[in-house]
């Protein structure tokens, strides 16, 4: 009798061990948040970004709408000698790829943020990334960071670029790739001195290594600046560029006149057409 009981117990133990082994070997139908993030990253279409300088306007690659080749210009050339319509087209050809690349980078950050938010327990790498983004964008929490990582219509960005650079002819643009007139308050970063002063003190603007860097920093400026708080709120509610630009009156010292000039640029140059342009992926090139 005792032998029979022992045999039965032994059999049950063996069956239990086999069941546990098969469970561990069986593929899981539910991926963890980390696994989903890895799969999502692997499935993202790759960008084949071309980095190149511009020595003459002929070096600027023409746009091929609606899919735009991702070109990152590291040096620019004046467009001042070109006929007006040609100058404007060359300007769009030069600036638009950088805008679209920067906007895609923001999209990737938003996706990464959503993945981290879905994790029950974010790993060390994810925590470090989140901490860095909160600091970079001056956000208190994930909810605020989402608002700061939003973007806005390409037409607005192009209009600001045209206005700030004089259609690609300003010294800040030609010497420092500074598209949006962003000031520098840090003597340790690459920068250049402006000819004017403020209350007797010199003014400096940033230098960038490429047009993409300038657009990236523009988005950070919009995300962090107190004067753009209403603009950030508005772009969550609407994508209408003509409604949004009224909240950019603090971007320039000329206030409402700045908004009026942006409106005129967008309308007269039909810039809304650029709002649906997208980047080519590596597979499409």
PDB file of C-alpha atoms in Angstrom:
ATOM      1  CA  UNK A   1       0.000   0.000   0.000  1.00  0.00           C
ATOM      2  CA  UNK A   2       2.766   2.412   0.960  1.00  0.00           C
ATOM      3  CA  UNK A   3       4.589   1.602  -2.259  1.00  0.00           C
ATOM      4  CA  UNK A   4       1.450   2.388  -4.246  1.00  0.00           C
ATOM      5  CA  UNK A   5       1.020   5.789  -2.574  1.00  0.00           C
ATOM      6  CA  UNK A   6       4.659   6.635  -3.130  1.00  0.00           C
ATOM      7  CA  UNK A   7       4.383   5.691  -6.792  1.00  0.00           C
ATOM      8  CA  UNK A   8       1.303   7.849  -7.196  1.00  0.00           C
ATOM      9  CA  UNK A   9       3.018  10.832  -5.568  1.00  0.00           C
ATOM     10  CA  UNK A  10       6.088  10.348  -7.741  1.00  0.00           C
ATOM     11  CA  UNK A  11       3.920  10.255 -10.850  1.00  0.00           C
ATOM     12  CA  UNK A  12       2.157  13.475  -9.876  1.00  0.00           C
ATOM     13  CA  UNK A  13       5.471  15.227  -9.253  1.00  0.00           C
ATOM     14  CA  UNK A  14       6.744  14.199 -12.697  1.00  0.00           C
ATOM     15  CA  UNK A  15       3.549  15.425 -14.366  1.00  0.00           C
ATOM     16  CA  UNK A  16       3.763  18.733 -12.501  1.00  0.00           C
ATOM     17  CA  UNK A  17       7.372  19.256 -13.588  1.00  0.00           C
ATOM     18  CA  UNK A  18       6.473  18.493 -17.218  1.00  0.00           C
ATOM     19  CA  UNK A  19       3.604  20.979 -17.115  1.00  0.00           C
ATOM     20  CA  UNK A  20       5.854  23.730 -15.751  1.00  0.00           C
ATOM     21  CA  UNK A  21       8.476  23.030 -18.408  1.00  0.00           C
ATOM     22  CA  UNK A  22       5.948  23.170 -21.239  1.00  0.00           C
ATOM     23  CA  UNK A  23       4.523  26.439 -19.874  1.00  0.00           C
ATOM     24  CA  UNK A  24       7.954  28.064 -19.886  1.00  0.00           C
ATOM     25  CA  UNK A  25       8.684  26.826 -23.392  1.00  0.00           C
ATOM     26  CA  UNK A  26       5.367  27.938 -24.853  1.00  0.00           C
ATOM     27  CA  UNK A  27       5.417  31.320 -26.620  1.00  0.00           C
ATOM     28  CA  UNK A  28       3.588  34.087 -24.807  1.00  0.00           C
ATOM     29  CA  UNK A  29       0.645  35.688 -26.556  1.00  0.00           C
ATOM     30  CA  UNK A  30       1.043  38.907 -24.590  1.00  0.00           C
ATOM     31  CA  UNK A  31       4.207  40.961 -25.093  1.00  0.00           C
ATOM     32  CA  UNK A  32       5.480  43.141 -22.294  1.00  0.00           C
ATOM     33  CA  UNK A  33       5.565  46.901 -22.785  1.00  0.00           C
ATOM     34  CA  UNK A  34       9.315  46.676 -23.295  1.00  0.00           C
ATOM     35  CA  UNK A  35       8.921  44.001 -25.999  1.00  0.00           C
ATOM     36  CA  UNK A  36       6.219  46.035 -27.726  1.00  0.00           C
ATOM     37  CA  UNK A  37       8.497  49.072 -27.718  1.00  0.00           C
ATOM     38  CA  UNK A  38      11.331  47.096 -29.273  1.00  0.00           C
ATOM     39  CA  UNK A  39       9.049  45.698 -31.968  1.00  0.00           C
ATOM     40  CA  UNK A  40       7.631  49.137 -32.705  1.00  0.00           C
ATOM     41  CA  UNK A  41      11.116  50.609 -33.091  1.00  0.00           C
ATOM     42  CA  UNK A  42      12.130  47.798 -35.417  1.00  0.00           C
ATOM     43  CA  UNK A  43       9.055  48.347 -37.572  1.00  0.00           C
ATOM     44  CA  UNK A  44       9.603  52.105 -37.958  1.00  0.00           C
ATOM     45  CA  UNK A  45      10.533  53.048 -41.528  1.00  0.00           C
ATOM     46  CA  UNK A  46      14.154  54.151 -41.640  1.00  0.00           C
ATOM     47  CA  UNK A  47      15.209  57.589 -42.822  1.00  0.00           C
ATOM     48  CA  UNK A  48      18.237  57.822 -45.081  1.00  0.00           C
ATOM     49  CA  UNK A  49      19.274  61.384 -44.206  1.00  0.00           C
ATOM     50  CA  UNK A  50      21.762  63.015 -46.578  1.00  0.00           C
ATOM     51  CA  UNK A  51      24.058  65.606 -44.976  1.00  0.00           C
ATOM     52  CA  UNK A  52      25.550  68.172 -47.336  1.00  0.00           C
ATOM     53  CA  UNK A  53      26.692  71.816 -47.499  1.00  0.00           C
ATOM     54  CA  UNK A  54      25.337  74.443 -49.874  1.00  0.00           C
ATOM     55  CA  UNK A  55      28.031  76.377 -51.716  1.00  0.00           C
ATOM     56  CA  UNK A  56      25.732  77.895 -54.329  1.00  0.00           C
ATOM     57  CA  UNK A  57      21.937  77.828 -54.806  1.00  0.00           C
ATOM     58  CA  UNK A  58      22.454  75.121 -57.432  1.00  0.00           C
ATOM     59  CA  UNK A  59      23.440  72.722 -54.617  1.00  0.00           C
ATOM     60  CA  UNK A  60      19.915  72.867 -53.185  1.00  0.00           C
ATOM     61  CA  UNK A  61      17.918  69.794 -54.155  1.00  0.00           C
ATOM     62  CA  UNK A  62      14.482  70.482 -55.629  1.00  0.00           C
ATOM     63  CA  UNK A  63      11.447  69.275 -53.714  1.00  0.00           C
ATOM     64  CA  UNK A  64       9.606  66.253 -55.068  1.00  0.00           C
ATOM     65  CA  UNK A  65       6.178  66.545 -53.420  1.00  0.00           C
ATOM     66  CA  UNK A  66       4.375  65.134 -51.629  1.00  0.00           C
ATOM     67  CA  UNK A  67       7.218  62.864 -50.365  1.00  0.00           C
ATOM     68  CA  UNK A  68      10.279  64.941 -49.550  1.00  0.00           C
ATOM     69  CA  UNK A  69      13.824  63.581 -49.570  1.00  0.00           C
ATOM     70  CA  UNK A  70      15.397  63.978 -46.097  1.00  0.00           C
ATOM     71  CA  UNK A  71      18.342  66.304 -46.744  1.00  0.00           C
ATOM     72  CA  UNK A  72      20.216  67.972 -43.882  1.00  0.00           C
ATOM     73  CA  UNK A  73      22.085  71.061 -45.041  1.00  0.00           C
ATOM     74  CA  UNK A  74      25.082  71.892 -42.865  1.00  0.00           C
ATOM     75  CA  UNK A  75      25.963  75.165 -44.589  1.00  0.00           C
ATOM     76  CA  UNK A  76      23.855  77.646 -46.533  1.00  0.00           C
ATOM     77  CA  UNK A  77      24.389  80.137 -49.329  1.00  0.00           C
ATOM     78  CA  UNK A  78      22.749  83.496 -49.959  1.00  0.00           C
ATOM     79  CA  UNK A  79      19.714  83.647 -52.204  1.00  0.00           C
ATOM     80  CA  UNK A  80      19.804  87.437 -52.491  1.00  0.00           C
ATOM     81  CA  UNK A  81      20.859  87.526 -56.152  1.00  0.00           C
ATOM     82  CA  UNK A  82      18.037  85.291 -57.371  1.00  0.00           C
ATOM     83  CA  UNK A  83      14.826  86.461 -58.986  1.00  0.00           C
ATOM     84  CA  UNK A  84      12.015  86.657 -56.398  1.00  0.00           C
ATOM     85  CA  UNK A  85      10.004  83.578 -57.410  1.00  0.00           C
ATOM     86  CA  UNK A  86      13.181  81.496 -57.797  1.00  0.00           C
ATOM     87  CA  UNK A  87      14.488  82.719 -54.443  1.00  0.00           C
ATOM     88  CA  UNK A  88      11.292  81.701 -52.685  1.00  0.00           C
ATOM     89  CA  UNK A  89      11.237  78.238 -54.246  1.00  0.00           C
ATOM     90  CA  UNK A  90      14.904  77.654 -53.392  1.00  0.00           C
ATOM     91  CA  UNK A  91      14.149  78.759 -49.847  1.00  0.00           C
ATOM     92  CA  UNK A  92      11.355  76.214 -49.507  1.00  0.00           C
ATOM     93  CA  UNK A  93      13.597  73.541 -51.082  1.00  0.00           C
ATOM     94  CA  UNK A  94      16.268  74.313 -48.490  1.00  0.00           C
ATOM     95  CA  UNK A  95      14.206  74.647 -45.301  1.00  0.00           C
ATOM     96  CA  UNK A  96      11.340  72.164 -45.698  1.00  0.00           C
ATOM     97  CA  UNK A  97      13.370  68.928 -45.343  1.00  0.00           C
ATOM     98  CA  UNK A  98      14.826  70.129 -42.017  1.00  0.00           C
ATOM     99  CA  UNK A  99      11.355  71.003 -40.739  1.00  0.00           C
ATOM    100  CA  UNK A 100       9.935  67.590 -41.649  1.00  0.00           C
ATOM    101  CA  UNK A 101      12.896  65.707 -40.170  1.00  0.00           C
ATOM    102  CA  UNK A 102      12.587  67.636 -36.911  1.00  0.00           C
ATOM    103  CA  UNK A 103       8.840  67.019 -36.788  1.00  0.00           C
ATOM    104  CA  UNK A 104       9.420  63.279 -37.247  1.00  0.00           C
ATOM    105  CA  UNK A 105      11.879  63.339 -34.344  1.00  0.00           C
ATOM    106  CA  UNK A 106       9.161  64.872 -32.195  1.00  0.00           C
ATOM    107  CA  UNK A 107       6.756  62.159 -33.296  1.00  0.00           C
ATOM    108  CA  UNK A 108       9.272  59.492 -32.284  1.00  0.00           C
ATOM    109  CA  UNK A 109       9.591  61.124 -28.870  1.00  0.00           C
ATOM    110  CA  UNK A 110       5.828  61.138 -28.433  1.00  0.00           C
ATOM    111  CA  UNK A 111       5.699  57.445 -29.314  1.00  0.00           C
ATOM    112  CA  UNK A 112       8.508  56.656 -26.875  1.00  0.00           C
ATOM    113  CA  UNK A 113       6.711  58.602 -24.162  1.00  0.00           C
ATOM    114  CA  UNK A 114       3.500  56.638 -24.767  1.00  0.00           C
ATOM    115  CA  UNK A 115       5.410  53.366 -24.508  1.00  0.00           C
ATOM    116  CA  UNK A 116       6.981  54.371 -21.197  1.00  0.00           C
ATOM    117  CA  UNK A 117       3.626  55.501 -19.853  1.00  0.00           C
ATOM    118  CA  UNK A 118       2.213  52.048 -20.678  1.00  0.00           C
ATOM    119  CA  UNK A 119       4.956  50.235 -18.753  1.00  0.00           C
ATOM    120  CA  UNK A 120       3.962  48.912 -15.334  1.00  0.00           C
ATOM    121  CA  UNK A 121       7.530  49.447 -14.159  1.00  0.00           C
ATOM    122  CA  UNK A 122       9.770  51.425 -16.551  1.00  0.00           C
ATOM    123  CA  UNK A 123      13.293  50.095 -16.823  1.00  0.00           C
ATOM    124  CA  UNK A 124      16.388  52.129 -15.934  1.00  0.00           C
ATOM    125  CA  UNK A 125      17.016  53.235 -19.506  1.00  0.00           C
ATOM    126  CA  UNK A 126      13.450  54.445 -19.929  1.00  0.00           C
ATOM    127  CA  UNK A 127      13.562  56.332 -16.639  1.00  0.00           C
ATOM    128  CA  UNK A 128      16.775  58.067 -17.684  1.00  0.00           C
ATOM    129  CA  UNK A 129      15.286  59.048 -21.049  1.00  0.00           C
ATOM    130  CA  UNK A 130      12.164  60.434 -19.400  1.00  0.00           C
ATOM    131  CA  UNK A 131      14.179  62.413 -16.866  1.00  0.00           C
ATOM    132  CA  UNK A 132      16.270  63.942 -19.658  1.00  0.00           C
ATOM    133  CA  UNK A 133      13.174  64.986 -21.636  1.00  0.00           C
ATOM    134  CA  UNK A 134      11.471  66.498 -18.591  1.00  0.00           C
ATOM    135  CA  UNK A 135      14.563  68.588 -17.995  1.00  0.00           C
ATOM    136  CA  UNK A 136      15.083  69.568 -21.637  1.00  0.00           C
ATOM    137  CA  UNK A 137      11.503  70.731 -22.121  1.00  0.00           C
ATOM    138  CA  UNK A 138      11.034  72.111 -18.596  1.00  0.00           C
ATOM    139  CA  UNK A 139       8.071  69.842 -17.911  1.00  0.00           C
ATOM    140  CA  UNK A 140       6.868  68.868 -14.448  1.00  0.00           C
ATOM    141  CA  UNK A 141       5.312  65.538 -15.409  1.00  0.00           C
ATOM    142  CA  UNK A 142       4.331  63.321 -18.344  1.00  0.00           C
ATOM    143  CA  UNK A 143       1.049  65.166 -18.904  1.00  0.00           C
ATOM    144  CA  UNK A 144       2.842  68.484 -19.313  1.00  0.00           C
ATOM    145  CA  UNK A 145       5.557  66.886 -21.434  1.00  0.00           C
ATOM    146  CA  UNK A 146       2.928  65.626 -23.891  1.00  0.00           C
ATOM    147  CA  UNK A 147       1.771  69.194 -24.472  1.00  0.00           C
ATOM    148  CA  UNK A 148       5.311  70.437 -24.944  1.00  0.00           C
ATOM    149  CA  UNK A 149       6.157  67.656 -27.424  1.00  0.00           C
ATOM    150  CA  UNK A 150       3.260  68.537 -29.714  1.00  0.00           C
ATOM    151  CA  UNK A 151       4.034  70.173 -33.032  1.00  0.00           C
ATOM    152  CA  UNK A 152       2.176  72.542 -35.329  1.00  0.00           C
ATOM    153  CA  UNK A 153       1.559  73.143 -39.047  1.00  0.00           C
ATOM    154  CA  UNK A 154       4.575  73.304 -41.336  1.00  0.00           C
ATOM    155  CA  UNK A 155       3.154  76.434 -42.950  1.00  0.00           C
ATOM    156  CA  UNK A 156       3.630  78.400 -39.717  1.00  0.00           C
ATOM    157  CA  UNK A 157       7.237  77.269 -39.382  1.00  0.00           C
ATOM    158  CA  UNK A 158       8.058  78.154 -42.970  1.00  0.00           C
ATOM    159  CA  UNK A 159       6.418  81.570 -42.621  1.00  0.00           C
ATOM    160  CA  UNK A 160       8.430  82.304 -39.488  1.00  0.00           C
ATOM    161  CA  UNK A 161      11.597  81.099 -41.204  1.00  0.00           C
ATOM    162  CA  UNK A 162      10.979  83.362 -44.209  1.00  0.00           C
ATOM    163  CA  UNK A 163      10.232  86.352 -41.994  1.00  0.00           C
ATOM    164  CA  UNK A 164      13.141  85.843 -39.587  1.00  0.00           C
ATOM    165  CA  UNK A 165      15.762  85.256 -42.305  1.00  0.00           C
ATOM    166  CA  UNK A 166      14.457  87.635 -44.978  1.00  0.00           C
ATOM    167  CA  UNK A 167      13.944  84.664 -47.287  1.00  0.00           C
ATOM    168  CA  UNK A 168      17.395  83.277 -46.515  1.00  0.00           C
ATOM    169  CA  UNK A 169      19.450  86.470 -46.674  1.00  0.00           C
ATOM    170  CA  UNK A 170      20.099  87.421 -43.012  1.00  0.00           C
ATOM    171  CA  UNK A 171      23.609  87.326 -41.527  1.00  0.00           C
ATOM    172  CA  UNK A 172      22.495  85.088 -38.666  1.00  0.00           C
ATOM    173  CA  UNK A 173      21.209  82.567 -41.175  1.00  0.00           C
ATOM    174  CA  UNK A 174      24.180  82.691 -43.541  1.00  0.00           C
ATOM    175  CA  UNK A 175      26.863  82.572 -40.850  1.00  0.00           C
ATOM    176  CA  UNK A 176      25.204  80.482 -38.157  1.00  0.00           C
ATOM    177  CA  UNK A 177      22.341  78.455 -39.689  1.00  0.00           C
ATOM    178  CA  UNK A 178      20.110  80.408 -37.305  1.00  0.00           C
ATOM    179  CA  UNK A 179      16.691  80.299 -38.952  1.00  0.00           C
ATOM    180  CA  UNK A 180      14.508  81.737 -36.204  1.00  0.00           C
ATOM    181  CA  UNK A 181      16.667  84.425 -34.604  1.00  0.00           C
ATOM    182  CA  UNK A 182      17.064  82.422 -31.391  1.00  0.00           C
ATOM    183  CA  UNK A 183      19.186  84.297 -28.847  1.00  0.00           C
ATOM    184  CA  UNK A 184      22.039  82.815 -26.836  1.00  0.00           C
ATOM    185  CA  UNK A 185      22.502  83.449 -23.122  1.00  0.00           C
ATOM    186  CA  UNK A 186      25.212  80.825 -22.608  1.00  0.00           C
ATOM    187  CA  UNK A 187      28.796  81.922 -23.359  1.00  0.00           C
ATOM    188  CA  UNK A 188      29.881  78.278 -23.554  1.00  0.00           C
ATOM    189  CA  UNK A 189      27.702  77.400 -26.555  1.00  0.00           C
ATOM    190  CA  UNK A 190      28.460  78.236 -30.208  1.00  0.00           C
ATOM    191  CA  UNK A 191      27.113  81.715 -30.892  1.00  0.00           C
ATOM    192  CA  UNK A 192      27.666  85.001 -32.707  1.00  0.00           C
ATOM    193  CA  UNK A 193      27.303  88.613 -31.676  1.00  0.00           C
ATOM    194  CA  UNK A 194      24.551  90.738 -33.139  1.00  0.00           C
ATOM    195  CA  UNK A 195      25.236  94.267 -34.320  1.00  0.00           C
ATOM    196  CA  UNK A 196      22.584  95.774 -32.039  1.00  0.00           C
ATOM    197  CA  UNK A 197      22.592  95.948 -28.230  1.00  0.00           C
ATOM    198  CA  UNK A 198      19.915  95.775 -25.544  1.00  0.00           C
ATOM    199  CA  UNK A 199      20.176  98.434 -22.799  1.00  0.00           C
ATOM    200  CA  UNK A 200      23.835  98.874 -23.664  1.00  0.00           C
ATOM    201  CA  UNK A 201      24.590  95.156 -23.413  1.00  0.00           C
ATOM    202  CA  UNK A 202      25.620  92.966 -26.376  1.00  0.00           C
ATOM    203  CA  UNK A 203      23.152  90.528 -27.917  1.00  0.00           C
ATOM    204  CA  UNK A 204      24.209  87.063 -29.057  1.00  0.00           C
ATOM    205  CA  UNK A 205      22.401  84.541 -31.220  1.00  0.00           C
ATOM    206  CA  UNK A 206      23.040  80.828 -31.488  1.00  0.00           C
ATOM    207  CA  UNK A 207      25.090  79.067 -34.133  1.00  0.00           C
ATOM    208  CA  UNK A 208      23.947  75.647 -35.333  1.00  0.00           C
ATOM    209  CA  UNK A 209      25.757  72.817 -37.080  1.00  0.00           C
ATOM    210  CA  UNK A 210      22.879  72.257 -39.491  1.00  0.00           C
ATOM    211  CA  UNK A 211      19.427  73.502 -40.365  1.00  0.00           C
ATOM    212  CA  UNK A 212      17.947  70.487 -38.572  1.00  0.00           C
ATOM    213  CA  UNK A 213      19.604  71.576 -35.321  1.00  0.00           C
ATOM    214  CA  UNK A 214      18.074  75.020 -35.741  1.00  0.00           C
ATOM    215  CA  UNK A 215      14.565  73.603 -36.196  1.00  0.00           C
ATOM    216  CA  UNK A 216      15.018  71.190 -33.276  1.00  0.00           C
ATOM    217  CA  UNK A 217      15.983  74.110 -31.047  1.00  0.00           C
ATOM    218  CA  UNK A 218      13.068  76.183 -32.332  1.00  0.00           C
ATOM    219  CA  UNK A 219      10.664  73.486 -31.100  1.00  0.00           C
ATOM    220  CA  UNK A 220      12.405  73.509 -27.715  1.00  0.00           C
ATOM    221  CA  UNK A 221      12.093  77.303 -27.575  1.00  0.00           C
ATOM    222  CA  UNK A 222       8.358  77.105 -28.305  1.00  0.00           C
ATOM    223  CA  UNK A 223       7.969  74.296 -25.741  1.00  0.00           C
ATOM    224  CA  UNK A 224       9.786  76.068 -22.908  1.00  0.00           C
ATOM    225  CA  UNK A 225       8.977  79.727 -23.381  1.00  0.00           C
ATOM    226  CA  UNK A 226       6.432  81.292 -21.055  1.00  0.00           C
ATOM    227  CA  UNK A 227       5.182  83.720 -23.761  1.00  0.00           C
ATOM    228  CA  UNK A 228       4.145  80.739 -25.904  1.00  0.00           C
ATOM    229  CA  UNK A 229       1.949  79.063 -23.287  1.00  0.00           C
ATOM    230  CA  UNK A 230      -1.282  80.052 -25.046  1.00  0.00           C
ATOM    231  CA  UNK A 231       0.132  78.925 -28.382  1.00  0.00           C
ATOM    232  CA  UNK A 232       0.948  75.493 -26.921  1.00  0.00           C
ATOM    233  CA  UNK A 233      -2.597  75.181 -25.571  1.00  0.00           C
ATOM    234  CA  UNK A 234      -4.129  76.273 -28.860  1.00  0.00           C
ATOM    235  CA  UNK A 235      -2.230  73.815 -31.038  1.00  0.00           C
ATOM    236  CA  UNK A 236      -3.739  70.952 -29.048  1.00  0.00           C
ATOM    237  CA  UNK A 237      -7.173  72.218 -30.066  1.00  0.00           C
ATOM    238  CA  UNK A 238      -6.655  73.106 -33.744  1.00  0.00           C
ATOM    239  CA  UNK A 239      -4.327  72.652 -36.721  1.00  0.00           C
ATOM    240  CA  UNK A 240      -5.570  75.787 -38.472  1.00  0.00           C
ATOM    241  CA  UNK A 241      -2.432  77.900 -39.016  1.00  0.00           C
ATOM    242  CA  UNK A 242      -4.350  81.165 -39.351  1.00  0.00           C
ATOM    243  CA  UNK A 243      -6.012  80.592 -35.981  1.00  0.00           C
ATOM    244  CA  UNK A 244      -2.785  79.548 -34.300  1.00  0.00           C
ATOM    245  CA  UNK A 245      -0.543  82.408 -35.400  1.00  0.00           C
ATOM    246  CA  UNK A 246      -2.447  84.977 -33.339  1.00  0.00           C
ATOM    247  CA  UNK A 247      -0.854  83.328 -30.294  1.00  0.00           C
ATOM    248  CA  UNK A 248       2.653  84.056 -31.628  1.00  0.00           C
ATOM    249  CA  UNK A 249       2.396  87.799 -31.042  1.00  0.00           C
ATOM    250  CA  UNK A 250       5.052  87.546 -28.332  1.00  0.00           C
ATOM    251  CA  UNK A 251       7.601  85.893 -30.621  1.00  0.00           C
ATOM    252  CA  UNK A 252       8.679  89.304 -31.873  1.00  0.00           C
ATOM    253  CA  UNK A 253       8.891  92.774 -30.398  1.00  0.00           C
ATOM    254  CA  UNK A 254       6.550  94.040 -33.108  1.00  0.00           C
ATOM    255  CA  UNK A 255       3.714  92.005 -31.582  1.00  0.00           C
ATOM    256  CA  UNK A 256       0.482  92.002 -33.574  1.00  0.00           C
ATOM    257  CA  UNK A 257       2.312  93.303 -36.635  1.00  0.00           C
ATOM    258  CA  UNK A 258       4.368  90.083 -36.541  1.00  0.00           C
ATOM    259  CA  UNK A 259       1.146  88.056 -36.647  1.00  0.00           C
ATOM    260  CA  UNK A 260      -0.117  90.155 -39.552  1.00  0.00           C
ATOM    261  CA  UNK A 261       3.072  89.532 -41.516  1.00  0.00           C
ATOM    262  CA  UNK A 262       2.887  85.795 -40.864  1.00  0.00           C
ATOM    263  CA  UNK A 263      -0.705  85.740 -42.098  1.00  0.00           C
ATOM    264  CA  UNK A 264       0.272  87.600 -45.251  1.00  0.00           C
ATOM    265  CA  UNK A 265       3.196  85.263 -45.945  1.00  0.00           C
ATOM    266  CA  UNK A 266       1.077  82.135 -45.478  1.00  0.00           C
ATOM    267  CA  UNK A 267      -1.714  83.399 -47.707  1.00  0.00           C
ATOM    268  CA  UNK A 268       0.289  85.068 -50.475  1.00  0.00           C
ATOM    269  CA  UNK A 269       2.683  82.116 -50.845  1.00  0.00           C
ATOM    270  CA  UNK A 270       0.043  79.417 -50.371  1.00  0.00           C
ATOM    271  CA  UNK A 271       2.109  77.812 -47.637  1.00  0.00           C
ATOM    272  CA  UNK A 272      -0.757  75.661 -46.363  1.00  0.00           C
ATOM    273  CA  UNK A 273       0.036  73.305 -49.265  1.00  0.00           C
ATOM    274  CA  UNK A 274       3.147  72.226 -47.349  1.00  0.00           C
ATOM    275  CA  UNK A 275       1.171  71.020 -44.332  1.00  0.00           C
ATOM    276  CA  UNK A 276       0.510  67.624 -45.917  1.00  0.00           C
ATOM    277  CA  UNK A 277       4.039  66.993 -47.178  1.00  0.00           C
ATOM    278  CA  UNK A 278       5.863  64.024 -45.668  1.00  0.00           C
ATOM    279  CA  UNK A 279       9.345  62.554 -45.716  1.00  0.00           C
ATOM    280  CA  UNK A 280      10.496  59.755 -47.934  1.00  0.00           C
ATOM    281  CA  UNK A 281      11.581  56.635 -46.089  1.00  0.00           C
ATOM    282  CA  UNK A 282      14.681  54.691 -47.073  1.00  0.00           C
ATOM    283  CA  UNK A 283      12.479  52.175 -48.897  1.00  0.00           C
ATOM    284  CA  UNK A 284      10.903  54.915 -51.015  1.00  0.00           C
ATOM    285  CA  UNK A 285      14.145  56.524 -52.164  1.00  0.00           C
TER     286      UNK A 285
END
